[in-house]
């Protein structure tokens, strides 16, 4: 820490270092740091390492970001034994706060055996509007049933219920956190972009859909919030998985993408990571539009060829009748 020296300029008193502060005061100071700063401080010295690993501090950080986590049973890794359960709040923060990285051919996650598919998913969903939490829910999904594995991947945190927020909803000012946890492995992944990557309004239905999409290579975790403009409330909050063509991905394939994302490294934090996520989504949408245009042109050529063959067959039939 700071060396103490006799300083005449300071009235002959020794300088006070940060290590002179009582531990309870230091703990209160550390609880005002964000998670990334707290983790970095824990690497500064052995003294700070113990303070930065305080379970209550990490629990407070997690609950400040994700109020719904209060309903999720978390226990330290040393106490888990062989039972299902999640890691500590510190491990949860390290998993769920950064955005997931897509495994590549050079990453250990890609070269190792494919991770086992989660048989159960726990969703911690928190929706904020202008900094105020307006919805906080935990959804427990049985991901082992044949119906889930064979159907398009979809998890609903709010479906056809609707609720009215304290103020008029502005979809562009919503913030969504959707954390997916696997009780068997104790891993978690951030499945939403926090800020909307797109806001689309339907004039026909009077609904606006804000999308919080995270792209994982060839698939996208599409978290969507549907707002009813007529009544000014949130109507649906759901999570789907789409392929590169915009089609729905089956539950089995969606679980495989999530398992790979949980095992893969994370890729940064803060505004820079959110901007990168938005760019990846824009590239994903651009590629999807290009593939749709190519398919439309190909189908147009096929239709033209079929029409030409049909016209030629009809003309041949007329010529044959005329010759008779």
XYZ file of C-alpha atoms in Angstrom, residues 291-307:
17
model
C -30.225 -13.943 -48.594
C -33.949 -13.180 -48.898
C -33.325 -11.111 -52.040
C -31.195 -13.890 -53.534
C -33.909 -16.465 -52.801
C -36.556 -14.185 -54.305
C -34.506 -13.787 -57.504
C -33.883 -17.532 -57.691
C -37.568 -18.296 -57.205
C -38.394 -15.692 -59.856
C -36.072 -17.397 -62.338
C -37.578 -20.794 -61.499
C -41.087 -19.426 -62.028
C -40.036 -17.858 -65.331
C -38.530 -21.137 -66.515
C -41.641 -23.063 -65.491
C -43.828 -20.539 -67.286
